[in-house]
CSV table of C-alpha atoms in Angstrom, one decimal:
chain,number,residue,atom,x,y,z
A,524,UNK,CA,-21.2,-24.1,-61.0
A,525,UNK,CA,-20.7,-20.4,-61.1
A,526,UNK,CA,-23.0,-19.3,-58.3
A,527,UNK,CA,-21.1,-22.1,-56.2
A,528,UNK,CA,-17.8,-20.9,-57.0
A,529,UNK,CA,-18.9,-17.1,-56.2
A,530,UNK,CA,-20.4,-18.6,-52.7
A,531,UNK,CA,-17.1,-20.1,-52.2
A,532,UNK,CA,-14.8,-17.0,-52.9
A,533,UNK,CA,-17.2,-14.8,-50.6
A,534,UNK,CA,-16.9,-17.4,-47.8
A,535,UNK,CA,-12.9,-17.2,-48.2
A,536,UNK,CA,-13.2,-13.3,-48.5
A,537,UNK,CA,-14.9,-13.3,-45.2
A,538,UNK,CA,-12.7,-15.7,-43.3
A,539,UNK,CA,-9.9,-13.6,-44.9
A,540,UNK,CA,-11.4,-10.5,-43.4
A,541,UNK,CA,-11.9,-12.2,-39.9
A,542,UNK,CA,-8.4,-13.0,-39.8
A,543,UNK,CA,-7.3,-9.7,-40.6
A,544,UNK,CA,-9.4,-8.1,-38.0
A,545,UNK,CA,-8.0,-10.9,-35.8
A,546,UNK,CA,-4.5,-10.0,-36.5
A,547,UNK,CA,-5.3,-6.1,-36.1
A,548,UNK,CA,-7.0,-7.0,-32.7
A,549,UNK,CA,-3.9,-8.6,-31.4
A,550,UNK,CA,-1.6,-5.9,-32.9
A,551,UNK,CA,-3.7,-3.5,-31.0
A,552,UNK,CA,-3.5,-5.3,-27.9
A,553,UNK,CA,0.2,-5.4,-27.9
A,554,UNK,CA,0.5,-2.1,-28.7
A,555,UNK,CA,-2.1,-1.3,-25.9
A,556,UNK,CA,0.5,-2.9,-23.4
A,557,UNK,CA,1.5,-0.1,-20.6
A,558,UNK,CA,5.2,0.2,-20.2
A,559,UNK,CA,6.4,0.8,-16.2
A,560,UNK,CA,9.7,1.5,-15.2
A,561,UNK,CA,10.3,0.9,-11.5
A,562,UNK,CA,13.0,1.5,-9.0
A,563,UNK,CA,13.6,-1.1,-6.2
A,564,UNK,CA,14.6,0.0,-2.7
A,565,UNK,CA,18.0,-1.8,-2.8
A,566,UNK,CA,19.9,-4.7,-4.4
A,567,UNK,CA,18.4,-8.0,-4.8
A,568,UNK,CA,17.3,-9.3,-1.9
A,569,UNK,CA,15.0,-12.2,-0.6
A,570,UNK,CA,12.0,-10.1,0.1
A,571,UNK,CA,12.1,-8.3,-3.4
A,572,UNK,CA,10.5,-11.7,-4.4
A,573,UNK,CA,7.1,-10.1,-3.2
A,574,UNK,CA,7.8,-8.6,-6.5
A,575,UNK,CA,9.4,-10.4,-8.9
A,576,UNK,CA,6.8,-13.4,-8.3
A,577,UNK,CA,4.4,-11.2,-10.5
A,578,UNK,CA,6.7,-11.1,-13.5
A,579,UNK,CA,7.8,-14.4,-13.3
A,580,UNK,CA,4.1,-15.9,-13.0
A,581,UNK,CA,2.8,-13.5,-15.9
A,582,UNK,CA,0.5,-11.8,-13.6
A,583,UNK,CA,1.8,-8.2,-15.0
A,584,UNK,CA,1.5,-9.5,-18.6
A,585,UNK,CA,-1.8,-10.4,-17.9
A,586,UNK,CA,-2.8,-7.2,-16.8
A,587,UNK,CA,-1.5,-5.8,-19.8
A,588,UNK,CA,1.8,-4.4,-18.5
A,589,UNK,CA,5.3,-4.4,-19.3
A,590,UNK,CA,7.3,-4.0,-16.1
A,591,UNK,CA,10.7,-3.3,-15.7
A,592,UNK,CA,12.4,-3.5,-12.2
A,593,UNK,CA,15.7,-2.1,-11.6
A,594,UNK,CA,18.2,-2.3,-8.7
A,595,UNK,CA,18.0,0.6,-6.3
A,596,UNK,CA,20.4,2.4,-4.1
A,597,UNK,CA,18.3,2.9,-0.9
A,598,UNK,CA,14.9,3.3,-0.2
A,599,UNK,CA,15.1,7.3,0.0
A,600,UNK,CA,17.1,7.2,-3.4
A,601,UNK,CA,13.9,6.1,-4.9
A,602,UNK,CA,11.8,9.2,-4.1
A,603,UNK,CA,13.9,11.9,-6.3
A,604,UNK,CA,14.4,9.2,-8.9
A,605,UNK,CA,10.6,8.7,-9.3
A,606,UNK,CA,9.9,12.8,-8.8
A,607,UNK,CA,12.4,13.5,-11.8
A,608,UNK,CA,10.5,11.2,-14.2
A,609,UNK,CA,13.8,8.8,-14.4
A,610,UNK,CA,11.3,6.1,-13.1
A,611,UNK,CA,7.4,5.8,-13.4
A,612,UNK,CA,7.1,4.0,-9.9
A,613,UNK,CA,9.5,3.0,-7.4
A,614,UNK,CA,9.5,1.0,-3.8
A,615,UNK,CA,10.6,4.1,-1.7
A,616,UNK,CA,10.3,5.1,1.9
A,617,UNK,CA,7.2,7.0,2.2
A,618,UNK,CA,9.0,9.6,5.0
A,619,UNK,CA,11.6,10.8,2.2
A,620,UNK,CA,8.1,11.2,0.3
A,621,UNK,CA,7.1,13.2,2.8
A,622,UNK,CA,9.8,15.7,3.2
A,623,UNK,CA,9.6,16.0,-0.5
A,624,UNK,CA,6.0,16.9,-0.5
A,625,UNK,CA,6.5,19.4,2.3
A,626,UNK,CA,9.5,21.1,0.3
A,627,UNK,CA,8.3,20.6,-3.3
A,628,UNK,CA,4.4,19.6,-3.4
A,629,UNK,CA,4.0,19.8,-7.2
A,630,UNK,CA,7.2,17.4,-7.8
A,631,UNK,CA,6.5,14.6,-4.9
A,632,UNK,CA,5.2,11.3,-5.9
A,633,UNK,CA,2.4,9.6,-4.3
A,634,UNK,CA,2.1,6.5,-2.2
A,635,UNK,CA,-0.4,3.9,-3.5
A,636,UNK,CA,0.5,0.7,-1.7
A,637,UNK,CA,2.1,0.4,1.8
A,638,UNK,CA,4.2,-2.6,1.8
A,639,UNK,CA,6.5,-1.9,5.1
A,640,UNK,CA,4.0,-0.9,7.9
A,641,UNK,CA,6.4,-1.2,10.8
A,642,UNK,CA,9.4,1.2,11.3
A,643,UNK,CA,12.5,-0.8,10.4
A,644,UNK,CA,14.6,1.9,11.3
A,645,UNK,CA,17.7,1.6,13.3
A,646,UNK,CA,21.3,2.5,14.5
A,647,UNK,CA,23.4,-0.7,15.0
A,648,UNK,CA,26.3,-0.6,17.7
A,649,UNK,CA,28.8,-3.4,18.7
A,650,UNK,CA,27.1,-5.4,21.7
A,651,UNK,CA,29.7,-4.0,23.9
A,652,UNK,CA,29.4,-0.4,23.2
A,653,UNK,CA,28.7,2.1,25.5
A,654,UNK,CA,25.8,3.6,23.2
A,655,UNK,CA,22.5,1.9,24.8
A,656,UNK,CA,20.4,5.0,23.9
A,657,UNK,CA,20.2,8.3,21.8
A,658,UNK,CA,21.2,9.9,25.2
A,659,UNK,CA,24.5,8.5,24.6
A,660,UNK,CA,25.1,9.6,20.9
A,661,UNK,CA,26.9,12.9,21.9
A,662,UNK,CA,30.8,12.4,21.3
A,663,UNK,CA,30.5,9.5,19.1
A,664,UNK,CA,30.6,8.6,15.3
A,665,UNK,CA,27.6,7.4,13.6
A,666,UNK,CA,28.1,6.4,9.8
A,667,UNK,CA,25.5,5.4,6.9
A,668,UNK,CA,24.8,5.6,3.4
A,669,UNK,CA,24.1,9.0,1.9
A,670,UNK,CA,20.3,7.8,0.8
A,671,UNK,CA,19.8,5.6,3.8
A,672,UNK,CA,16.3,6.2,5.4
A,673,UNK,CA,17.2,5.8,9.0
A,674,UNK,CA,20.1,8.8,8.4
A,675,UNK,CA,17.3,11.0,6.7
A,676,UNK,CA,15.2,10.5,9.9
A,677,UNK,CA,18.4,11.2,12.4
A,678,UNK,CA,17.3,14.6,13.3
A,679,UNK,CA,13.8,13.6,13.9
A,680,UNK,CA,15.0,10.8,16.2
A,681,UNK,CA,17.1,13.5,18.0
A,682,UNK,CA,14.2,15.7,18.3
A,683,UNK,CA,11.8,13.5,19.6
A,684,UNK,CA,13.9,11.8,22.0
A,685,UNK,CA,15.8,15.2,23.1
A,686,UNK,CA,19.2,14.5,22.0
A,687,UNK,CA,21.9,17.1,21.5
A,688,UNK,CA,23.2,15.7,18.1
A,689,UNK,CA,25.3,18.7,17.3
A,690,UNK,CA,27.6,16.8,19.5
A,691,UNK,CA,27.0,13.8,17.1
A,692,UNK,CA,30.0,13.4,14.2
A,693,UNK,CA,28.2,11.7,11.0
A,694,UNK,CA,30.0,10.3,8.1
A,695,UNK,CA,28.5,8.8,4.8
A,696,UNK,CA,29.8,5.5,4.0
A,697,UNK,CA,29.5,3.0,0.7
A,698,UNK,CA,26.6,0.7,2.1
A,699,UNK,CA,28.6,-2.5,1.4
A,700,UNK,CA,31.1,-1.4,4.0
A,701,UNK,CA,28.6,-0.7,6.8
A,702,UNK,CA,29.0,-3.8,8.9
A,703,UNK,CA,32.9,-4.1,8.3
A,704,UNK,CA,33.4,-0.7,9.7
A,705,UNK,CA,31.4,-0.8,12.6
A,706,UNK,CA,32.8,-4.3,13.5
A,707,UNK,CA,36.6,-2.7,13.2
A,708,UNK,CA,35.9,0.2,15.0
A,709,UNK,CA,36.0,2.7,12.4
A,710,UNK,CA,32.8,4.5,13.6
A,711,UNK,CA,30.7,3.9,16.6
A,712,UNK,CA,27.2,3.1,15.4
A,713,UNK,CA,25.7,2.6,11.8
A,714,UNK,CA,22.3,3.8,10.4
A,715,UNK,CA,20.4,1.1,8.4
A,716,UNK,CA,17.3,-0.9,8.2
A,717,UNK,CA,17.0,-3.6,11.0
A,718,UNK,CA,17.0,-6.7,8.9
A,719,UNK,CA,19.2,-5.3,6.4
A,720,UNK,CA,22.1,-5.0,8.9
A,721,UNK,CA,21.2,-8.0,10.6
A,722,UNK,CA,21.5,-10.4,7.3
A,723,UNK,CA,24.4,-8.5,5.7
A,724,UNK,CA,26.2,-9.0,9.3
A,725,UNK,CA,25.7,-12.9,8.6
A,726,UNK,CA,26.8,-12.7,5.1
A,727,UNK,CA,30.5,-11.5,6.5
A,728,UNK,CA,30.3,-13.8,9.4
A,729,UNK,CA,29.2,-11.8,12.3
A,730,UNK,CA,26.5,-13.0,14.7
A,731,UNK,CA,23.8,-10.2,14.9
A,732,UNK,CA,22.1,-11.8,18.0
A,733,UNK,CA,25.7,-11.9,20.1
A,734,UNK,CA,27.6,-9.2,18.6
A,735,UNK,CA,25.4,-6.5,17.7
A,736,UNK,CA,22.8,-4.4,19.9
A,737,UNK,CA,19.7,-2.3,17.8
A,738,UNK,CA,18.8,1.1,18.8
A,739,UNK,CA,15.4,1.3,17.3
A,740,UNK,CA,13.6,4.4,16.4
A,741,UNK,CA,10.0,2.9,16.8
A,742,UNK,CA,10.9,2.1,20.9
A,743,UNK,CA,11.4,6.1,21.1
A,744,UNK,CA,7.7,7.3,19.8
A,745,UNK,CA,8.5,7.2,15.8
A,746,UNK,CA,5.9,4.8,14.9
A,747,UNK,CA,6.6,5.3,11.6
A,748,UNK,CA,5.7,3.7,8.0
A,749,UNK,CA,8.5,2.8,6.0
A,750,UNK,CA,8.4,1.5,2.3
A,751,UNK,CA,5.5,2.0,-0.1
A,752,UNK,CA,5.1,1.6,-4.0
A,753,UNK,CA,5.0,5.4,-5.3
A,754,UNK,CA,4.1,6.6,-8.3
A,755,UNK,CA,5.2,10.1,-10.2
A,756,UNK,CA,2.1,12.5,-10.2
A,757,UNK,CA,2.3,12.6,-14.2
A,758,UNK,CA,2.1,8.6,-14.5
A,759,UNK,CA,-1.0,8.6,-12.0
A,760,UNK,CA,-2.8,11.3,-14.2
A,761,UNK,CA,-1.9,9.6,-17.6
A,762,UNK,CA,-2.3,6.0,-16.6
A,763,UNK,CA,-4.5,5.5,-13.5
A,764,UNK,CA,-5.7,2.2,-14.9
A,765,UNK,CA,-2.4,0.7,-15.2
A,766,UNK,CA,-1.6,1.6,-11.5
A,767,UNK,CA,-4.6,-0.3,-10.7
A,768,UNK,CA,-3.6,-2.9,-12.9
A,769,UNK,CA,-0.1,-3.1,-11.0
A,770,UNK,CA,-1.5,-3.2,-7.8
A,771,UNK,CA,-3.9,-6.1,-8.8
A,772,UNK,CA,-1.0,-8.1,-9.9
A,773,UNK,CA,1.5,-7.3,-7.1
A,774,UNK,CA,-1.4,-8.2,-4.6
A,775,UNK,CA,-1.7,-11.5,-6.2
A,776,UNK,CA,2.1,-12.0,-6.1
A,777,UNK,CA,2.3,-11.3,-2.4
A,778,UNK,CA,-0.2,-14.0,-1.5
A,779,UNK,CA,1.8,-16.4,-3.6
A,780,UNK,CA,5.0,-15.3,-2.0
A,781,UNK,CA,3.7,-15.6,1.6
A,782,UNK,CA,2.3,-19.4,0.7
A,783,UNK,CA,5.6,-20.2,-0.9
A,784,UNK,CA,8.8,-18.2,0.2
A,785,UNK,CA,10.8,-20.8,-1.4
A,786,UNK,CA,9.2,-19.7,-4.8
A,787,UNK,CA,9.6,-16.2,-3.8
A,788,UNK,CA,13.1,-16.1,-2.9
A,789,UNK,CA,14.1,-18.3,-6.1
A,790,UNK,CA,12.8,-15.5,-8.1
A,791,UNK,CA,15.6,-13.4,-6.6
A,792,UNK,CA,18.2,-15.9,-7.0
A,793,UNK,CA,17.0,-16.1,-10.9
A,794,UNK,CA,18.1,-12.6,-10.9
A,795,UNK,CA,21.3,-13.0,-8.6
A,796,UNK,CA,22.5,-16.5,-8.6
A,797,UNK,CA,25.3,-15.2,-6.0
A,798,UNK,CA,22.7,-15.0,-3.2
A,799,UNK,CA,22.6,-17.0,-0.3
A,800,UNK,CA,19.5,-18.9,-0.6
A,801,UNK,CA,19.1,-19.6,3.1
A,802,UNK,CA,20.0,-16.4,4.3
A,803,UNK,CA,17.8,-14.5,1.8
A,804,UNK,CA,14.9,-17.1,2.9
A,805,UNK,CA,15.4,-16.1,6.7
A,806,UNK,CA,15.7,-12.3,5.7
A,807,UNK,CA,12.4,-12.8,3.7
A,808,UNK,CA,10.8,-14.3,7.1
A,809,UNK,CA,12.0,-11.6,9.2
A,810,UNK,CA,10.8,-8.8,6.7
A,811,UNK,CA,7.3,-10.5,6.9
A,812,UNK,CA,7.5,-10.7,10.8
A,813,UNK,CA,9.2,-7.2,11.4
A,814,UNK,CA,8.2,-4.9,8.8
A,815,UNK,CA,4.9,-5.7,7.3
A,816,UNK,CA,2.8,-7.4,10.3
A,817,UNK,CA,1.5,-4.4,12.0
A,818,UNK,CA,-1.7,-5.1,14.0
A,819,UNK,CA,-3.6,-2.6,11.7
A,820,UNK,CA,-3.2,-4.9,8.6
A,821,UNK,CA,-6.0,-7.0,10.3
A,822,UNK,CA,-8.4,-3.8,10.4
A,823,UNK,CA,-7.3,-1.7,6.9
A,824,UNK,CA,-5.6,-4.6,5.0
A,825,UNK,CA,-2.2,-4.7,4.0
A,826,UNK,CA,-1.4,-2.1,1.3
A,827,UNK,CA,-3.6,0.4,2.9
A,828,UNK,CA,-2.8,3.0,5.8
A,829,UNK,CA,-4.4,4.3,8.8
A,830,UNK,CA,-5.1,7.8,8.4
A,831,UNK,CA,-4.4,9.2,12.0
A,832,UNK,CA,-1.5,7.3,12.1
A,833,UNK,CA,0.2,9.0,9.0
A,834,UNK,CA,-0.9,12.0,10.0
A,835,UNK,CA,0.9,11.7,13.2
A,836,UNK,CA,3.9,10.5,11.3
A,837,UNK,CA,3.6,13.6,9.0
A,838,UNK,CA,3.4,16.0,12.0
A,839,UNK,CA,6.5,14.3,13.7
A,840,UNK,CA,8.9,14.6,10.4
A,841,UNK,CA,7.5,18.2,10.0
A,842,UNK,CA,8.3,19.7,13.5
A,843,UNK,CA,11.4,17.7,13.7
A,844,UNK,CA,13.1,18.5,10.4
A,845,UNK,CA,11.5,22.3,10.6
A,846,UNK,CA,9.8,21.5,7.4
A,847,UNK,CA,8.1,24.4,5.5
A,848,UNK,CA,4.4,22.9,5.4
A,849,UNK,CA,2.5,20.0,6.6
A,850,UNK,CA,1.1,17.9,3.5
A,851,UNK,CA,-1.9,16.6,4.1
A,852,UNK,CA,-2.2,12.6,4.2
A,853,UNK,CA,-3.9,12.6,0.5
A,854,UNK,CA,-0.9,14.4,-0.9
A,855,UNK,CA,1.2,11.5,0.9
A,856,UNK,CA,-1.2,8.5,0.1
A,857,UNK,CA,-3.9,7.8,-2.2
A,858,UNK,CA,-6.0,4.9,-1.8
A,859,UNK,CA,-8.0,5.1,-4.8
A,860,UNK,CA,-5.7,2.8,-6.8
A,861,UNK,CA,-6.0,-0.1,-4.5
A,862,UNK,CA,-7.8,-3.4,-5.1
A,863,UNK,CA,-10.8,-3.9,-3.0
A,864,UNK,CA,-10.8,-4.0,0.5
A,865,UNK,CA,-12.0,-7.6,0.5
A,866,UNK,CA,-8.9,-8.6,-1.8
A,867,UNK,CA,-6.3,-7.4,0.4
A,868,UNK,CA,-4.4,-9.7,3.3
A,869,UNK,CA,-5.4,-9.0,6.6
A,870,UNK,CA,-2.6,-11.3,8.1
A,871,UNK,CA,1.0,-12.0,6.6
A,872,UNK,CA,1.5,-15.4,8.4
């Protein structure tokens, strides 16, 4: 009997030890979860469902990540916020990153996943405006938000189109007033992304196809990349595996969103109930078609870049803005964190 009791106690002790180890393992796993703070490009809009689905479907958690995504105040604004350590990652304009890399290479973040591979930058004017090309800008007033990507690239557009923009008055405005100020004639043109202006106009009852004309940077030799997932140098050095995990989850989320756009927009609405679902669904579709469907996707995969094209973009910006140095492609974009090429989408349709 004594022997039996001893064996029973031994088994119970062994089971208790196993349970304790399991508890410690779970606690260690929880502690190992990596926190990531990410700043978005803008306020809540349909295309951000590309990222939000990864959170809502548990893809970040599956990768051991605790991701916080905050609203942004412009694609250009995301770059300094990541550079100064306020955020680990951002969804920001690669051209603003190039400028910072040219001026302060030690502080500049690096792109790790190219989301918007077509240039969305534009200057919108009223349909009956005498402004039909950059040559018509002199003598007129253009307005934009201080951190707007198109506004930051205006000197480059002036340079490449050989326009004397010293005769153009540029004024800053709150982003939510942009379309109203244009339609009221308070400015002659406004800077922005085509789809941002197009759908913001719709939200105030303006038909962008009949009442607005777009002067697109891409039509004047500025075949630039746009928004990418960017990371700070310190975070890239300290948490390379977390970045790879984030991009795996994001890549999976993008595939889901393209298959089920309604679910992507629903993810946005869950965070901002006041959005108009039909308008944001249309914005989502337009973003895929106009900002993410560059022909190179079929070759390099969504998320990667064509090095020669990015090098040309860097040269355009350095020359037009008289930047102090020319960053290398590797300083601007690091593909080493990307999922395997076989995992990347080759079409967004």
